[in-house]
Coordinates of C-alpha atoms in Angstrom, one line a residue:
M1 CA 69.0 83.7 81.1
F2 CA 70.7 84.3 77.8
G3 CA 69.0 82.8 74.7
S4 CA 70.8 82.1 71.5
G5 CA 69.4 82.8 68.1
P6 CA 69.5 80.6 65.0
G7 CA 72.9 80.1 63.4
T8 CA 74.9 79.5 66.6
A9 CA 75.7 76.0 65.5
H10 CA 77.2 77.2 62.2
E11 CA 79.4 79.6 64.1
S12 CA 80.6 77.0 66.6
R13 CA 81.6 74.6 63.8
G14 CA 83.4 77.4 61.9
L15 CA 81.1 77.1 58.9
S16 CA 80.1 80.1 56.8
G17 CA 76.6 81.4 57.5
P18 CA 74.7 84.7 57.6
V19 CA 76.0 87.6 59.7
L20 CA 74.3 87.5 63.1
I21 CA 74.2 90.3 65.6
P22 CA 73.5 89.3 69.3
T23 CA 70.7 91.7 70.3
R24 CA 69.3 92.2 73.8
F25 CA 65.6 92.6 74.3
V26 CA 64.2 93.8 77.6
W27 CA 60.6 93.9 79.0
P28 CA 60.8 96.2 82.1
Y29 CA 57.1 96.1 83.1
G30 CA 56.8 92.9 85.2
G31 CA 54.8 89.8 84.8
R32 CA 54.9 86.1 85.8
R33 CA 55.8 84.6 82.4
V34 CA 57.2 86.7 79.6
F35 CA 58.0 85.6 76.0
L36 CA 59.4 87.3 72.9
S37 CA 58.2 86.7 69.4
G38 CA 58.7 88.4 66.1
S39 CA 59.3 88.4 62.4
F40 CA 62.7 86.7 63.1
T41 CA 60.8 83.6 64.4
R42 CA 58.0 84.0 61.7
W43 CA 55.8 84.7 64.7
L44 CA 55.7 81.0 65.4
E45 CA 58.2 80.5 68.2
H46 CA 57.8 82.1 71.7
I47 CA 61.3 82.8 73.1
P48 CA 61.2 82.6 77.0
M49 CA 62.6 85.6 78.8
S50 CA 64.2 85.5 82.2
P51 CA 64.0 88.0 85.1
M52 CA 67.2 90.0 85.7
E53 CA 69.1 89.1 88.8
G54 CA 68.2 91.5 91.6
C55 CA 65.3 93.0 89.6
P56 CA 62.5 90.4 89.2
T57 CA 60.2 92.8 87.3
V58 CA 62.6 93.2 84.4
F59 CA 62.9 90.4 81.9
Q60 CA 65.5 90.0 79.2
V61 CA 66.8 87.7 76.5
V62 CA 69.7 87.9 74.0
W63 CA 68.8 86.6 70.4
N64 CA 70.9 86.5 67.3
L65 CA 69.4 88.6 64.5
T66 CA 70.4 89.1 60.9
P67 CA 71.0 92.7 59.7
G68 CA 67.9 94.5 58.5
Y69 CA 64.4 95.4 59.7
H70 CA 62.6 93.3 62.3
Q71 CA 59.3 93.5 64.1
Y72 CA 58.7 92.0 67.6
K73 CA 56.2 91.8 70.4
F74 CA 56.1 90.5 74.0
Y75 CA 53.7 87.8 75.3
V76 CA 53.1 88.6 78.9
D77 CA 50.9 86.3 81.1
G78 CA 48.9 85.3 78.1
E79 CA 48.5 88.8 76.6
W80 CA 50.3 90.4 73.6
R81 CA 52.0 93.6 74.7
Y82 CA 54.4 96.1 73.1
N83 CA 56.8 98.6 74.7
E84 CA 55.5 102.2 74.2
Q85 CA 59.0 103.6 75.0
Q86 CA 60.5 101.9 71.9
P87 CA 59.8 102.5 68.1
F88 CA 56.6 100.9 67.1
V89 CA 54.2 100.7 64.1
T90 CA 50.6 99.5 63.5
G91 CA 50.0 96.9 60.8
N92 CA 48.6 93.4 60.1
C93 CA 49.8 92.1 63.4
G94 CA 48.5 95.0 65.4
T95 CA 50.9 97.4 67.1
V96 CA 54.4 96.0 67.2
N97 CA 57.9 97.2 68.1
T98 CA 60.5 97.6 65.4
I99 CA 64.3 97.4 65.2
F100 CA 66.8 98.0 62.4
L101 CA 70.3 96.6 62.5
A102 CA 73.0 97.8 60.1
G103 CA 74.8 95.0 58.2
E104 CA 78.3 96.3 57.5
P105 CA 80.9 94.1 59.1
D106 CA 82.6 97.0 60.8
M107 CA 79.3 98.0 62.4
V108 CA 79.4 95.0 64.7
P109 CA 81.4 95.6 67.9
T110 CA 83.9 92.8 68.4
S111 CA 82.9 92.5 72.0
F112 CA 79.4 91.4 71.2
S113 CA 79.0 87.6 71.5
P114 CA 76.3 85.3 72.8
E115 CA 78.4 84.9 76.0
T116 CA 79.0 88.5 76.7
S117 CA 75.9 90.3 75.4
G118 CA 73.2 91.3 77.8
R119 CA 73.4 92.2 81.4
S120 CA 73.8 90.0 84.5
N121 CA 74.1 92.5 87.3
M122 CA 73.3 92.3 91.0
D123 CA 71.9 95.8 90.7
V124 CA 70.1 96.9 87.6
D125 CA 69.8 100.3 86.0
N126 CA 66.4 101.9 86.2
D127 CA 66.8 103.1 82.6
V128 CA 66.9 99.9 80.5
F129 CA 67.1 99.5 76.8
T130 CA 65.1 97.1 74.7
H131 CA 67.9 96.4 72.3
V132 CA 71.6 97.1 71.8
E133 CA 72.3 98.7 68.5
A134 CA 75.5 98.1 66.7
V135 CA 77.6 101.2 66.3
P136 CA 80.9 101.8 64.4
R137 CA 84.2 101.7 66.2
F138 CA 85.1 105.1 67.6
S139 CA 87.6 107.3 65.8
Q140 CA 90.4 109.4 67.3
A141 CA 88.5 112.5 66.2
D142 CA 85.4 111.4 68.2
L143 CA 87.6 110.9 71.3
D144 CA 89.3 114.3 70.9
I145 CA 86.0 116.1 70.5
S146 CA 84.4 114.4 73.5
R147 CA 87.5 115.0 75.7
H148 CA 87.6 118.7 74.6
R149 CA 83.9 119.3 75.4
I150 CA 84.2 117.6 78.8
S151 CA 87.3 119.6 79.6
M152 CA 85.7 122.8 78.7
F153 CA 82.6 122.1 80.8
L154 CA 84.8 121.2 83.9
S155 CA 86.9 124.3 83.4
R156 CA 83.9 126.6 83.2
H157 CA 82.1 125.3 86.3
T158 CA 83.2 125.5 89.9
A159 CA 83.2 123.4 93.0
Y160 CA 80.4 125.6 94.4
E161 CA 78.0 123.5 92.2
L162 CA 78.9 120.4 94.1
L163 CA 77.5 121.8 97.4
P164 CA 74.2 120.2 98.4
E165 CA 71.3 122.3 99.5
S166 CA 71.5 120.7 102.9
G167 CA 73.5 118.0 104.6
K168 CA 76.2 117.4 107.1
V169 CA 80.0 117.1 106.9
I170 CA 81.9 115.3 109.6
A171 CA 85.3 116.5 110.9
L172 CA 87.3 115.1 113.7
D173 CA 89.5 116.7 116.3
V174 CA 93.1 115.6 116.1
N175 CA 93.1 115.0 119.9
L176 CA 90.3 112.5 119.6
P177 CA 91.4 108.9 120.5
V178 CA 91.9 106.8 117.4
K179 CA 89.6 104.1 118.6
Q180 CA 86.7 106.6 119.1
A181 CA 87.4 108.1 115.7
F182 CA 87.0 104.8 113.9
H183 CA 83.8 104.1 115.8
I184 CA 82.5 107.5 114.4
L185 CA 83.5 106.6 110.9
H186 CA 81.7 103.3 111.1
E187 CA 78.6 104.7 112.8
Q188 CA 78.3 107.6 110.3
G189 CA 79.0 105.3 107.3
V190 CA 81.8 107.5 106.0
P191 CA 85.3 106.2 104.9
V192 CA 87.2 109.5 105.4
A193 CA 87.0 112.6 107.6
P194 CA 89.0 115.9 107.7
L195 CA 91.1 116.6 110.8
W196 CA 90.7 119.8 112.7
D197 CA 93.5 121.3 114.9
F198 CA 92.1 123.8 117.4
G199 CA 95.6 125.0 118.3
K200 CA 96.4 125.9 114.7
G201 CA 92.9 126.9 113.8
Q202 CA 92.9 125.0 110.6
F203 CA 92.3 121.6 108.9
V204 CA 95.6 119.7 109.0
G205 CA 94.8 116.4 107.2
V206 CA 92.3 113.5 106.9
L207 CA 91.7 110.2 108.7
S208 CA 90.8 107.4 106.3
A209 CA 90.1 103.7 106.3
L210 CA 93.8 103.3 105.1
D211 CA 94.9 104.6 108.5
F212 CA 92.9 101.9 110.3
I213 CA 94.4 99.3 108.0
L214 CA 97.9 100.4 108.8
I215 CA 97.0 100.5 112.5
L216 CA 95.7 96.9 112.4
K217 CA 98.8 95.7 110.5
E218 CA 101.0 97.5 113.2
L219 CA 99.0 95.8 116.0
G220 CA 99.6 92.5 114.2
N221 CA 103.4 93.0 114.2
H222 CA 105.1 91.4 117.1
G223 CA 107.6 94.2 117.3
S224 CA 104.9 96.9 117.3
N225 CA 105.2 99.8 119.7
L226 CA 101.4 100.3 119.6
T227 CA 99.4 98.1 122.0
E228 CA 95.6 97.5 122.1
E229 CA 95.5 99.3 125.4
E230 CA 97.3 102.3 124.0
L231 CA 94.8 102.4 121.2
E232 CA 92.1 103.3 123.7
T233 CA 93.8 106.6 124.5
H234 CA 96.1 107.0 121.5
T235 CA 95.1 110.3 119.7
I236 CA 94.8 110.8 116.0
A237 CA 97.7 113.3 116.2
A238 CA 99.9 110.8 118.0
W239 CA 99.1 108.2 115.3
K240 CA 100.0 110.6 112.5
E241 CA 103.4 111.1 114.2
A242 CA 103.8 107.3 114.5
K243 CA 102.8 106.9 110.9
L244 CA 105.6 109.3 109.9
R245 CA 108.1 107.3 111.8
L246 CA 106.9 104.1 110.1
N247 CA 107.3 105.8 106.7
R248 CA 110.8 106.8 107.6
Q249 CA 111.7 103.2 108.5
L250 CA 110.1 102.0 105.2
N251 CA 112.0 104.6 103.1
G252 CA 115.2 103.9 104.9
N253 CA 116.6 107.4 104.5
G254 CA 115.1 108.9 107.7
R255 CA 113.6 111.8 105.7
C256 CA 109.8 111.8 105.5
Y257 CA 107.7 114.8 105.6
P258 CA 103.9 114.9 106.4
R259 CA 101.7 115.4 103.4
R260 CA 100.0 118.7 103.2
L261 CA 96.3 118.7 103.2
V262 CA 94.9 118.8 99.7
S263 CA 91.9 121.0 99.6
A264 CA 90.0 123.3 97.3
G265 CA 87.9 126.5 97.4
P266 CA 84.3 126.8 96.3
Y267 CA 85.3 128.8 93.3
D268 CA 88.0 126.5 92.0
S269 CA 87.0 124.8 88.8
L270 CA 85.7 121.3 88.7
K271 CA 88.7 120.4 86.5
E272 CA 91.1 121.6 89.2
V273 CA 89.3 119.5 91.8
A274 CA 89.3 116.4 89.7
L275 CA 93.0 116.7 88.8
G276 CA 93.7 117.3 92.5
I277 CA 92.0 114.1 93.4
L278 CA 93.8 112.1 90.7
Q279 CA 97.3 113.6 91.2
N280 CA 97.2 113.1 94.9
K281 CA 95.6 109.7 94.8
V282 CA 92.9 110.6 97.3
A283 CA 89.2 109.7 97.4
T284 CA 87.9 113.1 98.4
I285 CA 89.1 116.7 98.7
P286 CA 87.6 119.0 101.4
I287 CA 86.0 122.2 100.0
V288 CA 86.9 124.9 102.5
H289 CA 86.3 128.7 102.6
S290 CA 87.6 131.3 104.9
S291 CA 86.5 135.0 105.1
S292 CA 89.7 136.1 106.7
Q293 CA 92.7 137.1 104.7
D294 CA 95.2 134.8 106.4
G295 CA 92.9 131.8 105.8
S296 CA 92.4 131.1 109.5
F297 CA 89.3 129.3 110.9
P298 CA 88.0 128.1 107.5
Q299 CA 84.6 126.7 107.0
L300 CA 84.3 123.1 105.9
L301 CA 81.6 123.2 103.2
H302 CA 81.7 119.8 101.5
L303 CA 83.8 116.7 100.7
A304 CA 84.2 116.7 96.9
S305 CA 84.5 113.4 95.1
L306 CA 84.9 112.2 91.5
S307 CA 81.4 110.7 91.9
G308 CA 79.9 114.1 92.5
I309 CA 81.8 115.7 89.5
L310 CA 80.7 112.8 87.3
K311 CA 77.1 113.5 88.3
C312 CA 77.5 117.1 87.1
I313 CA 78.8 115.8 83.8
C314 CA 75.8 113.5 83.4
R315 CA 73.4 116.2 84.3
H316 CA 74.9 118.7 81.9
F317 CA 75.1 116.4 78.9
R318 CA 71.8 114.5 79.6
H319 CA 69.9 116.0 76.7
S320 CA 72.9 116.5 74.4
S321 CA 74.7 113.2 74.7
S322 CA 75.2 113.2 70.9
S323 CA 77.8 116.0 71.5
L324 CA 79.9 113.3 73.2
P325 CA 80.1 110.7 70.4
I326 CA 82.2 108.2 72.4
L327 CA 79.4 107.6 74.9
Q328 CA 77.6 105.0 72.7
H329 CA 80.6 102.8 72.3
P330 CA 81.1 99.7 74.4
I331 CA 83.8 100.0 77.1
S332 CA 85.8 97.2 75.6
E333 CA 86.8 99.5 72.8
F334 CA 88.6 101.9 75.1
P335 CA 91.9 101.7 77.0
I336 CA 90.1 102.2 80.3
G337 CA 90.2 100.2 83.5
T338 CA 92.3 97.2 84.6
W339 CA 91.6 94.0 82.6
V340 CA 92.5 90.3 83.0
P341 CA 95.0 89.7 80.1
N342 CA 94.0 87.2 77.5
I343 CA 96.1 84.2 76.8
G344 CA 99.2 85.2 74.8
E345 CA 98.8 88.9 75.6
P346 CA 101.7 90.6 77.5
N347 CA 100.8 91.2 81.2
G348 CA 100.1 94.8 82.1
R349 CA 99.0 95.9 85.5
P350 CA 97.8 92.7 87.2
L351 CA 94.2 92.6 88.5
A352 CA 94.3 91.7 92.2
M353 CA 91.8 89.0 93.2
L354 CA 91.4 86.8 96.3
R355 CA 89.6 83.6 97.3
P356 CA 87.0 83.8 100.1
N357 CA 89.3 81.6 102.3
S358 CA 92.2 84.0 102.0
S359 CA 93.2 85.7 105.2
L360 CA 92.4 89.2 106.2
A361 CA 96.1 89.8 106.5
D362 CA 96.6 88.9 102.8
A363 CA 93.7 91.3 101.8
L364 CA 95.1 94.2 103.8
S365 CA 98.6 93.7 102.5
L366 CA 97.3 93.6 98.9
L367 CA 95.2 96.8 99.4
V368 CA 98.3 98.6 100.6
Q369 CA 100.9 97.2 98.3
A370 CA 98.9 97.2 95.1
E371 CA 97.5 100.7 95.9
V372 CA 94.0 99.7 95.1
S373 CA 90.8 100.5 97.0
S374 CA 89.0 97.2 96.5
I375 CA 89.6 93.5 95.7
P376 CA 87.2 91.2 93.9
I377 CA 86.5 88.0 95.9
V378 CA 86.2 85.1 93.4
D379 CA 85.7 81.3 93.5
E380 CA 87.9 78.7 91.9
N381 CA 86.5 79.6 88.4
D382 CA 87.3 83.3 89.0
S383 CA 83.5 84.0 89.2
L384 CA 82.6 87.0 91.3
L385 CA 81.4 86.3 94.8
D386 CA 81.8 89.6 96.6
I387 CA 84.2 92.5 96.9
Y388 CA 86.4 93.7 99.8
S389 CA 87.1 97.4 100.0
R390 CA 89.2 99.6 102.2
S391 CA 86.2 101.1 103.8
D392 CA 85.0 97.7 104.9
I393 CA 87.8 97.7 107.5
T394 CA 85.9 100.2 109.7
A395 CA 83.3 97.5 110.4
L396 CA 85.8 95.9 112.8
A397 CA 85.5 99.0 115.0
R398 CA 82.1 97.8 116.0
D399 CA 82.1 96.2 119.4
K400 CA 85.9 96.3 119.4
A401 CA 86.0 93.4 117.0
Y402 CA 89.6 94.3 116.1
T403 CA 90.7 93.3 119.7
Q404 CA 89.3 89.8 119.3
I405 CA 90.8 88.8 116.0
H406 CA 94.1 87.7 114.4
L407 CA 94.6 88.9 110.9
D408 CA 96.3 85.7 109.8
E409 CA 93.5 83.5 111.2
L410 CA 90.4 85.4 110.0
S411 CA 89.3 84.7 106.4
I412 CA 87.8 87.3 104.1
H413 CA 84.5 85.3 104.2
Q414 CA 84.4 85.6 108.0
T415 CA 85.4 89.3 107.9
L416 CA 82.5 90.1 105.6
Q417 CA 80.2 88.3 107.9
L418 CA 81.3 90.5 110.8
G419 CA 80.4 93.5 108.7
Q420 CA 76.8 92.4 108.1
D421 CA 73.9 93.9 110.1
A422 CA 72.5 91.5 112.6
N423 CA 69.1 91.7 111.1
S424 CA 70.2 90.9 107.5
P425 CA 71.5 87.4 106.8
Y426 CA 74.9 87.2 105.2
G427 CA 75.2 86.1 101.7
F428 CA 77.6 86.6 98.8
L429 CA 76.4 88.6 95.7
S430 CA 75.1 91.5 97.7
G431 CA 73.4 94.0 95.4
Q432 CA 74.5 97.0 97.4
R433 CA 78.2 95.8 97.5
C434 CA 78.8 94.3 94.1
Q435 CA 78.3 96.7 91.2
M436 CA 78.9 94.9 87.9
C437 CA 78.9 95.6 84.2
L438 CA 79.6 93.8 80.9
R439 CA 82.4 94.6 78.4
S440 CA 79.6 95.2 75.9
D441 CA 78.0 97.9 78.0
P442 CA 78.2 101.4 76.4
L443 CA 80.4 104.0 78.1
H444 CA 77.4 106.2 79.0
K445 CA 75.8 103.4 81.1
V446 CA 79.0 102.8 83.0
I447 CA 79.3 106.6 83.7
E448 CA 75.7 106.9 84.8
R449 CA 76.2 104.0 87.3
L450 CA 79.5 105.4 88.7
A451 CA 77.8 108.7 89.2
N452 CA 75.6 107.1 91.9
P453 CA 76.6 108.0 95.5
G454 CA 78.7 105.3 97.1
V455 CA 79.7 103.6 93.8
R456 CA 83.4 103.8 93.2
R457 CA 84.0 101.0 90.8
L458 CA 82.3 98.5 88.6
V459 CA 83.5 94.9 88.2
I460 CA 83.5 93.8 84.6
V461 CA 82.1 90.2 84.4
E462 CA 81.2 87.7 81.8
A463 CA 77.5 87.3 81.3
G464 CA 76.1 84.1 82.9
S465 CA 79.3 82.8 84.6
K466 CA 80.1 86.2 86.3
R467 CA 83.8 85.4 85.6
V468 CA 85.8 88.5 86.4
E469 CA 87.2 90.2 83.3
G470 CA 88.3 93.5 84.7
I471 CA 87.4 96.4 86.9
I472 CA 86.7 100.1 86.1
S473 CA 87.0 102.8 88.8
L474 CA 86.0 106.4 89.0
S475 CA 89.7 107.3 88.7
D476 CA 90.0 105.2 85.5
V477 CA 87.1 107.0 83.9
F478 CA 88.4 110.5 84.7
R479 CA 92.0 109.6 83.6
F480 CA 90.5 108.5 80.3
L481 CA 88.1 111.4 79.9
L482 CA 90.7 114.0 80.7
G483 CA 93.3 112.4 78.5

């Protein structure tokens, strides 16, 4: 899929040679056989292009170019074509696309290499670029300016702007049986729901996939006080009380108080909402409004998430992205996300990964202990196969699957199979589940993809091998943008 331009041999032998810049070319308009040719091949060689994985109508190739001005064209099913969405000129060779690459050494991002340039994703952006232009490394001034402008935007806009024109928000009664509650979460496709207490006339908490994980772990303990039969009638309120007792045992001091519900009003700023999510380590914050002075019987308007706030940022700066100078820089330049440390580097926060034959018990323990929301599933070469997230656990509520399994005996592979629809054959590398990016991808592309509903993290992989290099979550992006 990834071509290599001239001069690669010189580089591999350590010999001096011309400065070469790996450059990605994309033809997004379909075809059966697509080739690239240009002034850099003296118009004699046709470079084969390969369809992107998960998007067969988009073809790409990476080719090493010398700095300077180049012309190129695409040969599609026997016909010469050019991309009208990219710069072009008309000359002796007809209408051709053009590209200019700066030649200063500090203009070449260190992350660009034949192995890491380009894109090898299971799902592909609709907005593709014909080439990747080299840009200078970011400065602290650029970072400060970008952070200031984003902070000002979030401070001046309110949570009211997150409310959709129409939609539904699911809330659960605290007296609902736990088993039924998780069936609802699975059937509605939501990982979390606010809890309503009719006696108090207010929202008192949330039920999340983490609760189901803790319940399953408790059922798996031989000394558990919670039986499968009790789960049929055990209410959410009773589980929350049991969870408090468990926390007291874990803390060892007998003092543990229920966490207050973290919520926001429609006129709170987007910055306050984002900071509330980050500081409380929650996925969503209910937006509630009450017309009474004592705040009783509030209306649940929306569940605010970092994804929705990021979408507001993208929409606001869409036509003025130059005002955020850091957006054009590759993500590898920033201290953002969790990365696999290179050999010789001190270990920071380890990146949790599992093999497909690891047990479900191992996965659940890792999700809880590492305080992460997902774990990449990799093969023996650390190449990405799939991803297991907290929200996947609710799939076990279907047909009471949780009553028929043993956490230590069920593998991750088998667990993911249980979560597949009956009419869709199971297979690794699901485009809907595995969202990937490359270390050479610019920050704005990562932000645009994370702003899509349901996308909470991107796995950073090596092009071609799909070896996991890191992971970037919504929380990582906001911690970086807000400083």
